[in-house]
């Protein structure tokens, strides 16, 4: 009976166990070790481990109860370090822009190549490299668009697309809409919700405004080009899409609406795309590419001549 009384007197204590250290063990030790094991490039592994650990700390700050936090309180202060890291990445993009564009202008080489070469040399072929290339391209056309000419890009023949169905004018319209909406939305959110939310949303809106300005300038500068061996499709700030001339089955005019599909790529800002390109061998899932150009007839004639020479 005494044993039963003693065992009954021991009451389970719920919610007192602190599993913060188990979570941090996975977040700060297991994740980095897995990255180092699974990713051969150690520099890329370290960067991905840093990003994953930062994300884990952010998630942990919400899911770990306040009464169970000890180390988490110190780690949460690291969000300021993440902010500094983002600023450093943006500054590195700006510095890369300056050096790359200066080199491109002096040698009149392809600005895309000048931007991508130093970034991919440092980060190889990775998601971070692709992100930095896009960011750098945005800053390049934001500040240096006047010094970039379509003729600098790779290719013997260049074709524009910014005038088709008022593509560039539509982008300018978006820019004016954002400018008009920005102050009104800021004050509305400031008084209705909070000043912090207003500042965050305004900051994101300003960044989107910079993107639209850079895109507005890029569409008139980055052409669709034909070289001796491939078709180079550039569209605004987005990465170039290269198609070997030998892999093109047919090129035709198009007048129909084209819906999104897994097997289709569309490069067209407004209206219907006016060129349809069918591939012999699919590139990934893509077997058909649609373009919207200012002068589709001239493009088709030029492509047919280059395809004949390539074959």
Short mmCIF file of C-alpha atoms in Angstrom, two decimals:
data_model
loop_
_atom_site.label_atom_id
_atom_site.label_comp_id
_atom_site.label_asym_id
_atom_site.label_seq_id
_atom_site.Cartn_x
_atom_site.Cartn_y
_atom_site.Cartn_z
CA UNK A 1 0.00 0.00 0.00
CA UNK A 2 2.84 2.37 0.80
CA UNK A 3 4.29 1.89 -2.67
CA UNK A 4 0.93 2.65 -4.23
CA UNK A 5 0.57 5.78 -2.10
CA UNK A 6 4.02 7.03 -3.05
CA UNK A 7 3.46 6.40 -6.76
CA UNK A 8 0.12 8.15 -6.66
CA UNK A 9 1.63 11.14 -4.91
CA UNK A 10 4.04 11.77 -7.81
CA UNK A 11 2.12 14.01 -10.19
CA UNK A 12 3.24 14.44 -13.81
CA UNK A 13 4.44 17.94 -14.64
CA UNK A 14 3.35 19.06 -18.09
CA UNK A 15 4.86 21.93 -20.07
CA UNK A 16 8.00 22.18 -17.90
CA UNK A 17 10.39 20.33 -20.20
CA UNK A 18 12.58 22.60 -22.31
CA UNK A 19 13.23 21.15 -25.76
CA UNK A 20 14.89 24.31 -27.09
CA UNK A 21 18.28 22.61 -27.11
CA UNK A 22 16.95 19.73 -29.24
CA UNK A 23 15.60 22.16 -31.83
CA UNK A 24 18.85 24.15 -31.90
CA UNK A 25 20.83 20.91 -32.19
CA UNK A 26 19.02 20.14 -35.45
CA UNK A 27 19.07 23.74 -36.67
CA UNK A 28 22.67 24.69 -35.90
CA UNK A 29 24.53 21.37 -36.15
CA UNK A 30 22.62 18.80 -38.19
CA UNK A 31 21.62 21.21 -41.00
CA UNK A 32 25.17 22.57 -41.62
CA UNK A 33 26.66 19.06 -41.47
CA UNK A 34 24.13 17.79 -44.03
CA UNK A 35 24.92 20.73 -46.32
CA UNK A 36 28.65 20.03 -46.12
CA UNK A 37 28.10 16.33 -46.83
CA UNK A 38 25.59 16.66 -49.68
CA UNK A 39 27.03 19.72 -51.49
CA UNK A 40 30.48 19.26 -53.02
CA UNK A 41 31.23 22.97 -53.39
CA UNK A 42 32.14 24.02 -49.84
CA UNK A 43 31.56 27.72 -50.47
CA UNK A 44 28.07 27.04 -51.77
CA UNK A 45 27.46 24.60 -48.89
CA UNK A 46 28.46 27.23 -46.33
CA UNK A 47 26.15 29.84 -47.88
CA UNK A 48 23.20 27.44 -47.99
CA UNK A 49 23.88 26.33 -44.42
CA UNK A 50 23.87 29.97 -43.30
CA UNK A 51 20.56 30.64 -45.02
CA UNK A 52 18.94 27.47 -43.62
CA UNK A 53 20.17 28.17 -40.09
CA UNK A 54 18.85 31.72 -40.29
CA UNK A 55 15.47 30.45 -41.48
CA UNK A 56 15.41 27.85 -38.69
CA UNK A 57 16.11 30.53 -36.07
CA UNK A 58 13.35 32.70 -37.52
CA UNK A 59 10.87 29.79 -37.36
CA UNK A 60 12.08 28.85 -33.88
CA UNK A 61 11.44 32.37 -32.58
CA UNK A 62 7.74 31.76 -33.28
CA UNK A 63 7.28 28.09 -32.33
CA UNK A 64 9.41 27.96 -29.15
CA UNK A 65 7.40 29.31 -26.19
CA UNK A 66 8.82 32.39 -24.48
CA UNK A 67 9.17 30.61 -21.13
CA UNK A 68 11.35 27.94 -22.78
CA UNK A 69 13.70 30.34 -24.52
CA UNK A 70 17.25 30.79 -23.29
CA UNK A 71 19.74 30.66 -26.17
CA UNK A 72 16.98 31.64 -28.58
CA UNK A 73 16.84 35.13 -27.06
CA UNK A 74 20.47 35.70 -28.06
CA UNK A 75 20.10 34.07 -31.48
CA UNK A 76 17.05 36.19 -32.30
CA UNK A 77 19.31 39.23 -32.18
CA UNK A 78 21.01 37.73 -35.21
CA UNK A 79 18.23 39.07 -37.40
CA UNK A 80 20.17 42.31 -37.46
CA UNK A 81 23.12 40.36 -38.78
CA UNK A 82 20.92 38.92 -41.52
CA UNK A 83 19.86 42.45 -42.42
CA UNK A 84 23.52 43.47 -42.65
CA UNK A 85 24.19 40.41 -44.85
CA UNK A 86 21.40 41.42 -47.23
CA UNK A 87 22.81 44.96 -47.42
CA UNK A 88 26.27 43.53 -48.15
CA UNK A 89 24.83 41.38 -50.96
CA UNK A 90 23.10 44.40 -52.48
CA UNK A 91 26.29 46.48 -52.22
CA UNK A 92 28.29 43.65 -53.80
CA UNK A 93 25.77 43.63 -56.64
CA UNK A 94 26.21 47.38 -57.12
CA UNK A 95 30.01 47.09 -57.09
CA UNK A 96 29.83 44.23 -59.59
CA UNK A 97 27.61 46.38 -61.80
CA UNK A 98 30.10 49.20 -61.80
CA UNK A 99 33.08 46.99 -62.66
CA UNK A 100 31.22 44.83 -65.18
CA UNK A 101 29.59 47.70 -67.06
CA UNK A 102 32.81 49.71 -67.07
CA UNK A 103 34.57 46.73 -68.64
CA UNK A 104 31.73 46.17 -71.13
CA UNK A 105 31.68 49.80 -72.22
CA UNK A 106 35.42 49.94 -72.69
CA UNK A 107 35.53 46.73 -74.74
CA UNK A 108 31.98 46.91 -76.17
CA UNK A 109 31.42 43.29 -75.13
CA UNK A 110 28.09 41.70 -74.27
CA UNK A 111 26.87 43.37 -71.03
CA UNK A 112 25.17 40.11 -69.95
CA UNK A 113 28.46 38.25 -70.24
CA UNK A 114 30.31 41.03 -68.43
CA UNK A 115 27.83 40.84 -65.54
CA UNK A 116 27.57 37.05 -65.30
CA UNK A 117 31.25 36.15 -65.64
CA UNK A 118 32.55 37.56 -62.31
CA UNK A 119 29.48 36.36 -60.37
CA UNK A 120 29.54 32.79 -61.71
CA UNK A 121 33.30 32.65 -61.25
CA UNK A 122 32.73 33.30 -57.54
CA UNK A 123 29.49 31.35 -56.93
CA UNK A 124 29.62 28.82 -59.83
CA UNK A 125 26.28 27.65 -61.27
CA UNK A 126 24.00 28.07 -58.27
CA UNK A 127 20.74 29.64 -57.17
CA UNK A 128 22.69 32.41 -55.43
CA UNK A 129 24.61 33.16 -58.64
CA UNK A 130 21.37 33.35 -60.65
CA UNK A 131 19.83 35.66 -58.05
CA UNK A 132 22.86 37.96 -58.02
CA UNK A 133 22.96 38.03 -61.83
CA UNK A 134 19.35 39.15 -61.91
CA UNK A 135 19.93 41.74 -59.18
CA UNK A 136 23.05 43.05 -60.87
CA UNK A 137 21.28 43.27 -64.21
CA UNK A 138 18.50 45.28 -62.56
CA UNK A 139 20.92 47.81 -61.05
CA UNK A 140 22.86 47.98 -64.32
CA UNK A 141 19.86 49.07 -66.35
CA UNK A 142 18.63 51.28 -63.54
CA UNK A 143 21.80 53.39 -63.53
CA UNK A 144 23.68 52.69 -66.77
CA UNK A 145 21.00 52.05 -69.41
CA UNK A 146 22.01 55.16 -71.39
CA UNK A 147 25.49 53.74 -71.91
CA UNK A 148 24.29 50.32 -73.15
CA UNK A 149 23.47 49.77 -76.82
CA UNK A 150 21.66 46.77 -78.38
CA UNK A 151 24.63 46.29 -80.72
CA UNK A 152 26.84 45.43 -77.72
CA UNK A 153 24.97 42.15 -77.20
CA UNK A 154 26.04 38.85 -78.76
CA UNK A 155 24.56 38.20 -82.20
CA UNK A 156 24.86 39.35 -85.83
CA UNK A 157 21.24 40.53 -86.13
CA UNK A 158 19.14 42.16 -83.41
CA UNK A 159 15.36 42.53 -83.15
CA UNK A 160 13.36 44.77 -80.84
CA UNK A 161 10.07 44.10 -79.04
CA UNK A 162 9.47 47.20 -76.90
CA UNK A 163 7.11 48.91 -79.37
CA UNK A 164 4.80 45.94 -79.96
CA UNK A 165 1.29 46.76 -78.67
CA UNK A 166 2.73 49.56 -76.55
CA UNK A 167 4.81 47.23 -74.36
CA UNK A 168 7.20 49.89 -73.06
CA UNK A 169 4.39 52.44 -72.68
CA UNK A 170 2.48 49.96 -70.50
CA UNK A 171 5.49 49.61 -68.22
CA UNK A 172 5.66 53.39 -67.94
CA UNK A 173 1.99 53.36 -66.94
CA UNK A 174 2.71 50.90 -64.12
CA UNK A 175 5.51 53.17 -62.91
CA UNK A 176 3.18 56.20 -62.72
CA UNK A 177 0.49 54.15 -60.94
CA UNK A 178 2.99 53.02 -58.28
CA UNK A 179 4.26 56.59 -57.83
CA UNK A 180 0.73 57.92 -57.34
CA UNK A 181 -0.32 55.10 -55.01
CA UNK A 182 2.84 55.07 -52.87
CA UNK A 183 2.27 58.11 -50.56
CA UNK A 184 -1.48 57.49 -50.19
CA UNK A 185 -1.01 53.83 -49.29
CA UNK A 186 1.79 54.66 -46.84
CA UNK A 187 -0.31 57.14 -44.86
CA UNK A 188 -3.38 54.89 -44.99
CA UNK A 189 -1.49 51.90 -43.54
CA UNK A 190 0.32 54.17 -41.06
CA UNK A 191 -2.91 55.47 -39.49
CA UNK A 192 -5.13 52.41 -39.94
CA UNK A 193 -2.64 49.67 -39.03
CA UNK A 194 0.85 50.62 -37.79
CA UNK A 195 3.85 52.73 -38.71
CA UNK A 196 6.11 49.64 -38.84
CA UNK A 197 3.85 47.88 -41.33
CA UNK A 198 3.64 51.08 -43.39
CA UNK A 199 7.43 51.36 -43.54
CA UNK A 200 7.88 47.71 -44.51
CA UNK A 201 5.23 47.79 -47.25
CA UNK A 202 6.50 51.13 -48.56
CA UNK A 203 10.04 49.75 -48.72
CA UNK A 204 8.89 46.71 -50.71
CA UNK A 205 6.86 48.98 -53.00
CA UNK A 206 9.87 51.21 -53.64
CA UNK A 207 11.92 48.14 -54.56
CA UNK A 208 9.21 47.03 -57.01
CA UNK A 209 9.21 50.57 -58.43
CA UNK A 210 12.96 50.34 -59.05
CA UNK A 211 12.41 46.99 -60.76
CA UNK A 212 9.77 48.45 -63.11
CA UNK A 213 12.04 51.40 -63.97
CA UNK A 214 14.92 49.04 -64.76
CA UNK A 215 12.59 46.79 -66.78
CA UNK A 216 11.27 49.83 -68.67
CA UNK A 217 14.81 50.72 -69.70
CA UNK A 218 15.91 47.14 -70.39
CA UNK A 219 13.17 46.26 -72.89
CA UNK A 220 14.52 48.81 -75.37
CA UNK A 221 18.15 47.75 -74.87
CA UNK A 222 18.22 43.93 -74.60
CA UNK A 223 17.29 42.57 -78.03
CA UNK A 224 16.35 39.19 -79.40
CA UNK A 225 19.42 38.23 -81.44
CA UNK A 226 20.45 35.76 -84.11
CA UNK A 227 24.00 34.46 -84.19
CA UNK A 228 25.52 31.95 -86.62
CA UNK A 229 24.60 29.00 -84.44
CA UNK A 230 21.77 30.02 -82.11
CA UNK A 231 18.79 32.21 -81.40
CA UNK A 232 19.28 34.29 -78.24
CA UNK A 233 15.99 35.37 -76.69
CA UNK A 234 16.25 38.24 -74.21
CA UNK A 235 13.20 39.73 -72.56
CA UNK A 236 13.58 42.69 -70.23
CA UNK A 237 15.72 41.82 -67.22
CA UNK A 238 15.14 38.09 -67.35
CA UNK A 239 17.90 35.59 -68.22
CA UNK A 240 18.56 34.90 -71.90
CA UNK A 241 17.08 31.75 -73.43
CA UNK A 242 19.28 30.19 -76.12
CA UNK A 243 18.02 27.88 -78.85
CA UNK A 244 20.35 26.15 -81.31
CA UNK A 245 19.35 26.94 -84.89
CA UNK A 246 19.70 23.25 -85.79
CA UNK A 247 17.06 22.41 -83.16
CA UNK A 248 14.37 24.61 -84.72
CA UNK A 249 11.75 22.65 -86.64
CA UNK A 250 9.61 25.54 -87.94
CA UNK A 251 8.96 29.26 -87.54
CA UNK A 252 5.51 30.65 -88.30
CA UNK A 253 3.40 33.74 -87.72
CA UNK A 254 0.91 33.55 -84.87
CA UNK A 255 -2.30 35.52 -84.38
CA UNK A 256 -3.97 33.51 -81.60
CA UNK A 257 -4.10 33.84 -77.84
CA UNK A 258 -1.66 31.43 -76.20
CA UNK A 259 -2.54 30.07 -72.77
CA UNK A 260 0.07 29.04 -70.24
CA UNK A 261 1.28 25.45 -70.50
CA UNK A 262 4.16 23.36 -69.19
CA UNK A 263 5.45 22.69 -72.71
CA UNK A 264 5.35 26.35 -73.81
CA UNK A 265 7.53 29.39 -73.20
CA UNK A 266 6.10 32.84 -73.94
CA UNK A 267 8.17 35.99 -74.41
CA UNK A 268 5.56 38.65 -75.02
CA UNK A 269 4.67 41.77 -73.04
CA UNK A 270 1.28 42.74 -74.42
CA UNK A 271 -1.21 41.55 -77.01
CA UNK A 272 -0.82 38.15 -78.65
CA UNK A 273 2.62 36.76 -79.51
CA UNK A 274 3.20 37.01 -83.26
CA UNK A 275 5.85 34.30 -83.77
CA UNK A 276 5.64 30.57 -83.11
CA UNK A 277 8.83 28.48 -82.94
CA UNK A 278 8.58 24.68 -82.80
CA UNK A 279 11.59 22.67 -81.62
CA UNK A 280 12.87 19.36 -82.97
CA UNK A 281 14.13 18.15 -79.59
CA UNK A 282 12.39 19.52 -76.47
CA UNK A 283 14.51 21.62 -74.12
CA UNK A 284 13.44 20.17 -70.82
CA UNK A 285 9.65 20.22 -71.01
CA UNK A 286 9.60 22.99 -73.63
CA UNK A 287 8.77 22.11 -77.22
CA UNK A 288 7.27 25.42 -78.44
CA UNK A 289 8.40 29.03 -77.93
CA UNK A 290 6.25 32.08 -78.68
CA UNK A 291 7.70 35.57 -79.25
CA UNK A 292 6.25 39.02 -79.61
CA UNK A 293 8.50 41.20 -81.82
CA UNK A 294 8.13 44.58 -83.52
CA UNK A 295 8.88 43.22 -87.00
CA UNK A 296 7.96 39.51 -87.16
CA UNK A 297 8.25 39.20 -90.96
CA UNK A 298 11.82 40.47 -91.04
CA UNK A 299 12.70 38.15 -88.15
CA UNK A 300 11.25 35.07 -89.88
CA UNK A 301 13.10 35.83 -93.14
CA UNK A 302 16.38 36.34 -91.28
CA UNK A 303 15.89 33.17 -89.26
CA UNK A 304 15.16 31.06 -92.35
CA UNK A 305 18.39 32.28 -93.99
CA UNK A 306 20.49 31.59 -90.89
CA UNK A 307 18.89 28.15 -90.40
CA UNK A 308 19.72 27.25 -94.01
CA UNK A 309 23.36 28.28 -93.48
CA UNK A 310 23.54 26.43 -90.17
CA UNK A 311 22.16 23.23 -91.68
#
